[in-house]
mmCIF file of C-alpha atoms in Angstrom:
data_model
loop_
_atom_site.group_PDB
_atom_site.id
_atom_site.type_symbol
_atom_site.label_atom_id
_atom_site.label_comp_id
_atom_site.label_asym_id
_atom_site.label_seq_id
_atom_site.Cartn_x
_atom_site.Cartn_y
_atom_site.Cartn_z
ATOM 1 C CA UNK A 508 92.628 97.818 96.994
ATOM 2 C CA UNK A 509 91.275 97.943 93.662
ATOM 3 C CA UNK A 510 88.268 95.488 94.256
ATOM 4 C CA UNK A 511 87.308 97.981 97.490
ATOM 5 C CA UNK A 512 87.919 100.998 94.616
ATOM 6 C CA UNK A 513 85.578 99.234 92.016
ATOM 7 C CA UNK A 514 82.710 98.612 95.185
ATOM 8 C CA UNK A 515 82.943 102.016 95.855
ATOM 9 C CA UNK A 516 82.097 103.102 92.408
ATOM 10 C CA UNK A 517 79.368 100.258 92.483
ATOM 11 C CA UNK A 518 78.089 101.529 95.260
ATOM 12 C CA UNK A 519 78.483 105.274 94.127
ATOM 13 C CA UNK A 520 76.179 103.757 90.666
ATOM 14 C CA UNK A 521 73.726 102.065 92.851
ATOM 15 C CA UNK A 522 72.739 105.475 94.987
ATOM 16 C CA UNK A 523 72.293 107.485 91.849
ATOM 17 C CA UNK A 524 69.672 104.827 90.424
ATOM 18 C CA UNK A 525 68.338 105.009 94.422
ATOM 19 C CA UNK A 526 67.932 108.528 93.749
ATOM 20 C CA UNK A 527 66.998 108.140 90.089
ATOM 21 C CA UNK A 528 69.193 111.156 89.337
ATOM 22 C CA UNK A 529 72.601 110.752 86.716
ATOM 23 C CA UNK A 530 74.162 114.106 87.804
ATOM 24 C CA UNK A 531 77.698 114.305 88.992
ATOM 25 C CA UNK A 532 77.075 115.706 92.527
ATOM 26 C CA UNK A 533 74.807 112.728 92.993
ATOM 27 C CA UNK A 534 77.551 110.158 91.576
ATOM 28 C CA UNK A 535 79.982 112.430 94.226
ATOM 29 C CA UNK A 536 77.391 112.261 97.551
ATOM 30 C CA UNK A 537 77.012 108.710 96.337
ATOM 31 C CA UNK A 538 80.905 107.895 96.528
ATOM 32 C CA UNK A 539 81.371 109.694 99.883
ATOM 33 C CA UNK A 540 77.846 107.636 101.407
ATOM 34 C CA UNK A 541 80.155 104.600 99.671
ATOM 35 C CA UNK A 542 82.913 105.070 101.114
ATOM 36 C CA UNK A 543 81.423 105.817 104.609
ATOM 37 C CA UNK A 544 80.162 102.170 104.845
ATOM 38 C CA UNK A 545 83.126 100.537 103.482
ATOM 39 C CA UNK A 546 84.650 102.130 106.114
ATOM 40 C CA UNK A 547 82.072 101.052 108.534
ATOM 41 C CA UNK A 548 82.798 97.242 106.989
ATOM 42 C CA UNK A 549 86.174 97.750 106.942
ATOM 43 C CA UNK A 550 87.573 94.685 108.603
ATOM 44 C CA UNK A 551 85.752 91.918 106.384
ATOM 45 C CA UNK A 552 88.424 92.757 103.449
ATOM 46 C CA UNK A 553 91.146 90.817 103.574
ATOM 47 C CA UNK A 554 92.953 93.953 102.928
ATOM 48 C CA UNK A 555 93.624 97.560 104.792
ATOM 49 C CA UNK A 556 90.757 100.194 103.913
ATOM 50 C CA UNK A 557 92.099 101.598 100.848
ATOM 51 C CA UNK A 558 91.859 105.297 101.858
ATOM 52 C CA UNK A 559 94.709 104.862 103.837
ATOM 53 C CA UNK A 560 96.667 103.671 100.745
ATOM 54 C CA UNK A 561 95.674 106.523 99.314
ATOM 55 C CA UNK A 562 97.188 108.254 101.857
ATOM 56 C CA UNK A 563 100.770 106.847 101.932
ATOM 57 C CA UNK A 564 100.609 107.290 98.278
ATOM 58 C CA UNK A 565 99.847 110.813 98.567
ATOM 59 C CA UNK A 566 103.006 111.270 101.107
ATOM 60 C CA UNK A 567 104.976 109.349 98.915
ATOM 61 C CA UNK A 568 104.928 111.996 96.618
ATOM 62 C CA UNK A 569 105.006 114.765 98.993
ATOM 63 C CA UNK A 570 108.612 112.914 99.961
ATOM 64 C CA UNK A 571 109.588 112.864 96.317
ATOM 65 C CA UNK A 572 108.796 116.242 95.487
ATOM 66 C CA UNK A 573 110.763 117.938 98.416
ATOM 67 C CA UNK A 574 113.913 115.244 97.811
ATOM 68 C CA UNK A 575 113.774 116.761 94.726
ATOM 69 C CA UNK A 576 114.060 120.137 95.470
ATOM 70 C CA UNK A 577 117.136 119.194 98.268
ATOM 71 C CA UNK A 578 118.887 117.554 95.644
ATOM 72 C CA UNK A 579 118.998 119.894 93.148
ATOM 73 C CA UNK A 580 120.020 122.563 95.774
ATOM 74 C CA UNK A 581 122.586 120.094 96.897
ATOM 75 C CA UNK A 582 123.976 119.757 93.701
ATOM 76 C CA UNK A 583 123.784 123.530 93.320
ATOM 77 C CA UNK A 584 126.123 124.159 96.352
ATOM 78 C CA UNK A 585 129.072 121.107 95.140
ATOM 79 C CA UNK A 586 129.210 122.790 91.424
ATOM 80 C CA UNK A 587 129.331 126.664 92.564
ATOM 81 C CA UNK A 588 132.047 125.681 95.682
ATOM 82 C CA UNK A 589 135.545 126.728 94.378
ATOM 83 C CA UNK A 590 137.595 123.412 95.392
ATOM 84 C CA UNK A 591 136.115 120.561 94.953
ATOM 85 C CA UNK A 592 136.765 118.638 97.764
ATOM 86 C CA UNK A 593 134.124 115.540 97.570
ATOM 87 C CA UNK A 594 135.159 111.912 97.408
ATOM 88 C CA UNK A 595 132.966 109.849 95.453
ATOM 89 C CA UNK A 596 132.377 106.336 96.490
ATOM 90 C CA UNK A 597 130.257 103.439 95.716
ATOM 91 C CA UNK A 598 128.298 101.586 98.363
ATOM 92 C CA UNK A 599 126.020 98.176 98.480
ATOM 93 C CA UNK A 600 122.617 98.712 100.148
ATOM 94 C CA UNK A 601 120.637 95.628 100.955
ATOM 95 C CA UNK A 602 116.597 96.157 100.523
ATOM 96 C CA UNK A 603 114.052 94.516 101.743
ATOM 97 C CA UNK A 604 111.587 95.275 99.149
ATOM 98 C CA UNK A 605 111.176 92.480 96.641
ATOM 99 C CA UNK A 606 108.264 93.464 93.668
ATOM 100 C CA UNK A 607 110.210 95.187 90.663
ATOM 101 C CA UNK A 608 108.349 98.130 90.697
ATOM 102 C CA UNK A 609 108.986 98.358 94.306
ATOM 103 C CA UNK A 610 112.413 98.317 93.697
ATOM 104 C CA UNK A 611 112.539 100.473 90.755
ATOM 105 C CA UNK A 612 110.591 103.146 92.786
ATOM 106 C CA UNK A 613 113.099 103.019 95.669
ATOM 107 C CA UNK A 614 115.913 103.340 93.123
ATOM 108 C CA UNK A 615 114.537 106.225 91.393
ATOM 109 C CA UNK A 616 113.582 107.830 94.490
ATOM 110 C CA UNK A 617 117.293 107.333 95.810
ATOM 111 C CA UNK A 618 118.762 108.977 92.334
ATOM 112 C CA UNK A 619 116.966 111.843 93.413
ATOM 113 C CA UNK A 620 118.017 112.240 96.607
ATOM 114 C CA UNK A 621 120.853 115.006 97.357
ATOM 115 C CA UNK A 622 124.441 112.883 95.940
ATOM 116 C CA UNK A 623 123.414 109.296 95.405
ATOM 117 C CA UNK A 624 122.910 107.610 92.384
ATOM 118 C CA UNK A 625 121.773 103.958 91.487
ATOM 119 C CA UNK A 626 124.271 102.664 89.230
ATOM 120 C CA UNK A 627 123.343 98.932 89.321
ATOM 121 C CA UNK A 628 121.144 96.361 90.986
ATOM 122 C CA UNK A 629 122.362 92.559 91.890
ATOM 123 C CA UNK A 630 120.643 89.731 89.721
ATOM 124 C CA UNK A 631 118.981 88.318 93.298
ATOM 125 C CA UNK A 632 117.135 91.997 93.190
ATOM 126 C CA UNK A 633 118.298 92.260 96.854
ATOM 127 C CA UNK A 634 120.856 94.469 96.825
ATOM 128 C CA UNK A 635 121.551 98.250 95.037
ATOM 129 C CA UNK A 636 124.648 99.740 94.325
ATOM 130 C CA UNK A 637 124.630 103.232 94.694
ATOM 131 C CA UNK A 638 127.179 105.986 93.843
ATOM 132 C CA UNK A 639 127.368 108.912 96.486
ATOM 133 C CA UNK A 640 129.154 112.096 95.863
ATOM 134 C CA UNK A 641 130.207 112.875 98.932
ATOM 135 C CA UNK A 642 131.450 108.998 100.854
ATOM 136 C CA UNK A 643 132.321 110.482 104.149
ATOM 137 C CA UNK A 644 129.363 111.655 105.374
ATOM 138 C CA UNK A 645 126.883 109.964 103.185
ATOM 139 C CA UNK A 646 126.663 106.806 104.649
ATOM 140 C CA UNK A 647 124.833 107.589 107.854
ATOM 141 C CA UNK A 648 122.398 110.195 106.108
ATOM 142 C CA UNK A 649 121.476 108.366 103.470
ATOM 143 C CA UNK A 650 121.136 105.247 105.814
ATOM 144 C CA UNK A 651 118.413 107.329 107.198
ATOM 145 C CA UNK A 652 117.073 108.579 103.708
ATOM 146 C CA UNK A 653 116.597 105.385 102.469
ATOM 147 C CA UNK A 654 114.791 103.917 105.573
ATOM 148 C CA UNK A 655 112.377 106.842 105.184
ATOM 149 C CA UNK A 656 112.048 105.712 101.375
ATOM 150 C CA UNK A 657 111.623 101.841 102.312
ATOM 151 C CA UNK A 658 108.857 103.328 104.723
ATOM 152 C CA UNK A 659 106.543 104.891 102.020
ATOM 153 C CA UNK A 660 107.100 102.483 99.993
ATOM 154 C CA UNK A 661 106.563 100.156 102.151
ATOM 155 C CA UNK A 662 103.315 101.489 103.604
ATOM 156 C CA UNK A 663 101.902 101.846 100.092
ATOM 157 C CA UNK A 664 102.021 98.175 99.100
ATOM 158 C CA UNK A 665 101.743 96.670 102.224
ATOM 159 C CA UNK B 60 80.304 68.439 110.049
ATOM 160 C CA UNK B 61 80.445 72.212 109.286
ATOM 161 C CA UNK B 62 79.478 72.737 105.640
ATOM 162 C CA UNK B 63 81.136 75.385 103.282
ATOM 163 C CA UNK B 64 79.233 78.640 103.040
ATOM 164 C CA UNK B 65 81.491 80.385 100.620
ATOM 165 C CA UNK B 66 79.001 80.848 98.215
ATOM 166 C CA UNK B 67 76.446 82.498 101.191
ATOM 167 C CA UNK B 68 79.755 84.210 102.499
ATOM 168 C CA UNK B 69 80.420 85.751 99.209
ATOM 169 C CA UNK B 70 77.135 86.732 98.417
ATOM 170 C CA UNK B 71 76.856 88.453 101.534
ATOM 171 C CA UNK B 72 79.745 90.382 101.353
ATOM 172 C CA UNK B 73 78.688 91.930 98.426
ATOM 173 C CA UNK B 74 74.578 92.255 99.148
ATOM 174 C CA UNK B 75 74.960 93.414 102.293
ATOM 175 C CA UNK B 76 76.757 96.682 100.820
ATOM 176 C CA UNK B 77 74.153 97.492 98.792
ATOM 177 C CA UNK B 78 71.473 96.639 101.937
ATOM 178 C CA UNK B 79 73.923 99.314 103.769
ATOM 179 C CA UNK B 80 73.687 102.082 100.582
ATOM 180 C CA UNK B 81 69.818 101.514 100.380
ATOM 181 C CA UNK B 82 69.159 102.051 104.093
ATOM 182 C CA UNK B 83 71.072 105.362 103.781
ATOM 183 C CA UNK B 84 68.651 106.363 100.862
ATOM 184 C CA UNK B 85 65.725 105.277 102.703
ATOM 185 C CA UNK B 86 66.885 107.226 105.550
ATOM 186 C CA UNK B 87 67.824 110.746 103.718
ATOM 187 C CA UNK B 88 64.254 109.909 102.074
ATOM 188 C CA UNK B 89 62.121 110.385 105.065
ATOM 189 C CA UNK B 90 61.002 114.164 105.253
ATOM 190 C CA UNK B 91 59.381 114.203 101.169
ATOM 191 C CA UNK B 92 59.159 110.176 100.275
ATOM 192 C CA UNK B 93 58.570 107.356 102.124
ATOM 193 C CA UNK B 94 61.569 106.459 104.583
ATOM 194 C CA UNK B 95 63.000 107.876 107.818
ATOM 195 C CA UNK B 96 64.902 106.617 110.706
ATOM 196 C CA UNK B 97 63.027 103.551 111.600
ATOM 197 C CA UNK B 98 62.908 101.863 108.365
ATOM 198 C CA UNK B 99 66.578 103.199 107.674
ATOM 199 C CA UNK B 100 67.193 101.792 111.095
ATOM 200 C CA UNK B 101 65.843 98.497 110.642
ATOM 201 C CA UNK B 102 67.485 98.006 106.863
ATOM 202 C CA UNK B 103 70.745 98.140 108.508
ATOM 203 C CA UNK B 104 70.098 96.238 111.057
ATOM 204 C CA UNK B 105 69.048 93.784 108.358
ATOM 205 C CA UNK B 106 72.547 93.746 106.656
ATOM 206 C CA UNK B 107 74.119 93.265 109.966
ATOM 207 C CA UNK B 108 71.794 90.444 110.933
ATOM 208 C CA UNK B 109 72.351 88.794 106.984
ATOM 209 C CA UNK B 110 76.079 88.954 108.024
ATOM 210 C CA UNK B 111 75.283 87.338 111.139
ATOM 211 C CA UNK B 112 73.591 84.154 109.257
ATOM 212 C CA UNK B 113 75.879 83.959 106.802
ATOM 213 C CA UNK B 114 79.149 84.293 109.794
ATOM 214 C CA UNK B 115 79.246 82.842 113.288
ATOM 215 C CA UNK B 116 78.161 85.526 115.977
ATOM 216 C CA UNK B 117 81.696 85.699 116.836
ATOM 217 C CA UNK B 118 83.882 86.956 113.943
ATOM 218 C CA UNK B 119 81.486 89.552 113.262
ATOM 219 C CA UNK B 120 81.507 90.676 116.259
ATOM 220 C CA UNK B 121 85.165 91.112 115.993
ATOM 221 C CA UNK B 122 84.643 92.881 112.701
ATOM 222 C CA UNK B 123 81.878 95.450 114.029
ATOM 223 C CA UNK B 124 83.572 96.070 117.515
ATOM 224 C CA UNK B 125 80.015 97.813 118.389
ATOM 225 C CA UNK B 126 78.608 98.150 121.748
ATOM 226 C CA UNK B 127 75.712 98.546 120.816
ATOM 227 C CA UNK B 128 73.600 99.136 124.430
ATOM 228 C CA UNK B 129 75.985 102.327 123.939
ATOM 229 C CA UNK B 130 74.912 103.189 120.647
ATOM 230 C CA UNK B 131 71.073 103.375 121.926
ATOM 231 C CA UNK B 132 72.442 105.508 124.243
ATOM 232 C CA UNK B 133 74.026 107.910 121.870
ATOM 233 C CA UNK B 134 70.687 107.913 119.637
ATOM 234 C CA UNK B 135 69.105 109.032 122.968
ATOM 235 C CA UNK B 136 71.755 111.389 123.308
ATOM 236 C CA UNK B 137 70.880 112.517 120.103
ATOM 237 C CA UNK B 138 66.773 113.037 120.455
ATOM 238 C CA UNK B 139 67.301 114.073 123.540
ATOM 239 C CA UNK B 140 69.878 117.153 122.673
ATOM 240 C CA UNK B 141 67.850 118.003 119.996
ATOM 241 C CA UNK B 142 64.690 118.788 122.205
ATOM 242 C CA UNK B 143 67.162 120.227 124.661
ATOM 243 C CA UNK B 144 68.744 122.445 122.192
ATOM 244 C CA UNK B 145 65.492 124.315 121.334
ATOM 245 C CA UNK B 146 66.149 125.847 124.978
ATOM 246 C CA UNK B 147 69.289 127.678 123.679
ATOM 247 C CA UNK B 148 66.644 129.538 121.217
ATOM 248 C CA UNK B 149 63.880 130.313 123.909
ATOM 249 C CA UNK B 150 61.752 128.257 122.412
ATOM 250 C CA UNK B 151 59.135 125.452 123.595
ATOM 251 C CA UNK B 152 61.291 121.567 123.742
ATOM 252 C CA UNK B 153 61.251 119.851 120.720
ATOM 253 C CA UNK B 154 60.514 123.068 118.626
ATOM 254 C CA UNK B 155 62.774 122.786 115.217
ATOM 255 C CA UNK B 156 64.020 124.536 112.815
ATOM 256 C CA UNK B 157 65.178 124.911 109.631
ATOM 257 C CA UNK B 158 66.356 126.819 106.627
ATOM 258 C CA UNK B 159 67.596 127.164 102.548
ATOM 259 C CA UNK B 160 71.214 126.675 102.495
ATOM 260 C CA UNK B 161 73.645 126.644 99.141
ATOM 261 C CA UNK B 162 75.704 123.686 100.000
ATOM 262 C CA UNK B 163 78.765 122.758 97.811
ATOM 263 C CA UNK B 164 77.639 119.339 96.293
ATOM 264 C CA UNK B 165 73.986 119.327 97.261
ATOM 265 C CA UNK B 166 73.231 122.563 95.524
ATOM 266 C CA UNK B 167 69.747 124.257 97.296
ATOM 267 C CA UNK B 168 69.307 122.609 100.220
ATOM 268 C CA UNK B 169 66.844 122.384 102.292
ATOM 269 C CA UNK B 170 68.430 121.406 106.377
ATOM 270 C CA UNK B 171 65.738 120.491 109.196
ATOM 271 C CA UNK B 172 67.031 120.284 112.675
ATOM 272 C CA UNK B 173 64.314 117.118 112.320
ATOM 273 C CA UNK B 174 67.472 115.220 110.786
ATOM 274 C CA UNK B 175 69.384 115.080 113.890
ATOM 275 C CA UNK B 176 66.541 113.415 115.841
ATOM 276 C CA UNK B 177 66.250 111.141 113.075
ATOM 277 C CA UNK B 178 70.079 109.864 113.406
ATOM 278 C CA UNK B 179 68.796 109.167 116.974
ATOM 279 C CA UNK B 180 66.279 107.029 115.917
ATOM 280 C CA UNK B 181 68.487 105.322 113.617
ATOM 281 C CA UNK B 182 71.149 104.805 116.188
ATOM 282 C CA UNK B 183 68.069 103.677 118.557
ATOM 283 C CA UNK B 184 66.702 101.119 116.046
ATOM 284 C CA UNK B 185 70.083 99.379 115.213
ATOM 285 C CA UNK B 186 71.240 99.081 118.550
ATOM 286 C CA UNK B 187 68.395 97.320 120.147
ATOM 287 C CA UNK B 188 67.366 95.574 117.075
ATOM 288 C CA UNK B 189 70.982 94.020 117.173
ATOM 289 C CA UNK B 190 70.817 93.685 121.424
ATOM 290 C CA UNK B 191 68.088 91.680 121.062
ATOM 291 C CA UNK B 192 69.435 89.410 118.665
ATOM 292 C CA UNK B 193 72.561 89.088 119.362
ATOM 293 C CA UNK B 194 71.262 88.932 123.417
ATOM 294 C CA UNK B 195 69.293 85.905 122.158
ATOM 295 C CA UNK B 196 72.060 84.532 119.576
ATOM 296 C CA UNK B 197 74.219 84.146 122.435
ATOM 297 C CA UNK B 198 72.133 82.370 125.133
ATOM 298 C CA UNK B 199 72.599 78.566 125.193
#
């Protein structure tokens, strides 16, 4: 990804000396012409066109900021309920992820999600221990959650 | 014995990027400088044919999945539609037009319907520069 990123701005340097102008449209038109045929040579990297990594990054974040927002709603509704009925638990969670930032993204994306919690991760780096609010229902949703997670994660290193 | 091309391979993969960015400045050259479609045309076909020495026919034609008989016919298409087009405008065929426009990178811009038949003879010129060759390239 980052070679295809540093060709592109190669390329984007080489059209404005083409056009023998060092203005920042030209640098843009240049980068867009770039990235046009490194799309059209796409499949003589060894890796994906890096737009699309772009892409999955971009998502990622889209995920992370509306997890965010359910969360803190979630945790809005537990504190203002008058009983509180929840039954806190702690559950393993094998991942299939296996670079540490990888792993620390999932982790911090799973804090944030509405009643989990990362409280510790096994020395092997394969599994996480989370803490969920609620027990009962968690499991299944956050099964779900976290596949989502895995997903974007996923798609962005891959 | 095959020998190693890495060094050729490598080279390529690089060079032919920057054949690819100068055929598109050749190409947006044409109307004021010298350029156009049929140089443009033939520049790219000259990165695809450097890619073809420096790879066997094969993977690169698994890399470009390109028909390219269709892509003359597209750049017909193309020439063709724009002569057509002047109909729309009750004009003579092939009549073209153009006009100032404030674009958002290119600033004043001068746009000639003339472009349009030039992608056609780009199109044109790649695909039967690269059906002959690779017609040829193929035959025992």
């Amino acid at each position: 990804m980052a070679f295809q990123i540093l060709l592109n701005f190669l390329l984007a340097f080489t059209w404005m000396f083409f056009e023998s102008s060092m203005e920042t449209s030209t640098f843009i038109i240049g980068y867009l012409l770039g990235m046009l045929v490194i799309f059209f040579m796409r499949r003589f990297f060894s890796s994906r066109f890096y737009v699309y990594r772009i892409y999955s990054i971009i998502k990622l974040i889209l995920i992370f900021l509306r997890e965010l927002l359910l969360s803190n709603l979630a945790v809005l509704k537990v504190v203002l309920q008058p009983k509180l009925n929840i039954r806190p638990g702690i559950f393993a969670m094998e991942t299939k992820l296996t670079s540490d930032w990888e792993i620390t993204l999932l982790a911090n994306l799973i804090t944030l999600t509405p009643g989990t919690l990362v409280v510790d991760i096994s020395p092997d780096n394969k599994i996480l221990y989370v803490h969920a609010v609620d027990i009962e229902d968690a499991e299944e949703a956050i099964e779900d959650i976290r596949g989502s997670f895995e997903k974007a994660i996923m798609e962005v290193s891959r | 014995m095959r020998t190693n091309d890495i060094i050729l391979q490598t080279v390529t993969k690089i060079v032919s990027f920057i054949i690819l960015m100068f055929a598109l400045h050749i190409f947006f050259a044409g109307h004021n400088n010298p350029g156009g479609g049929f140089v443009g045309g033939l520049l790219t076909s000259g990165a695809i044919v450097l890619l073809l020495l420096a790879y066997d026919i094969k993977s690169v034609a698994n890399s470009l999945p390109i028909d390219f008989k269709i892509m003359v016919a597209v750049g017909l298409l193309f020439a063709v539609g724009t002569g057509v087009g002047s109909f729309l405008f009750d004009v003579p065929f092939l009549t073209h037009a153009f006009g100032e426009f404030t674009l958002p990178l290119l600033g004043k811009t001068h746009l000639h319907t003339a472009v349009l038949f030039d992608i056609g003879v780009y199109l044109v010129v790649v695909g039967s520069t690269l059906t002959i060759i690779q017609t040829i390239g193929e035959g025992e």
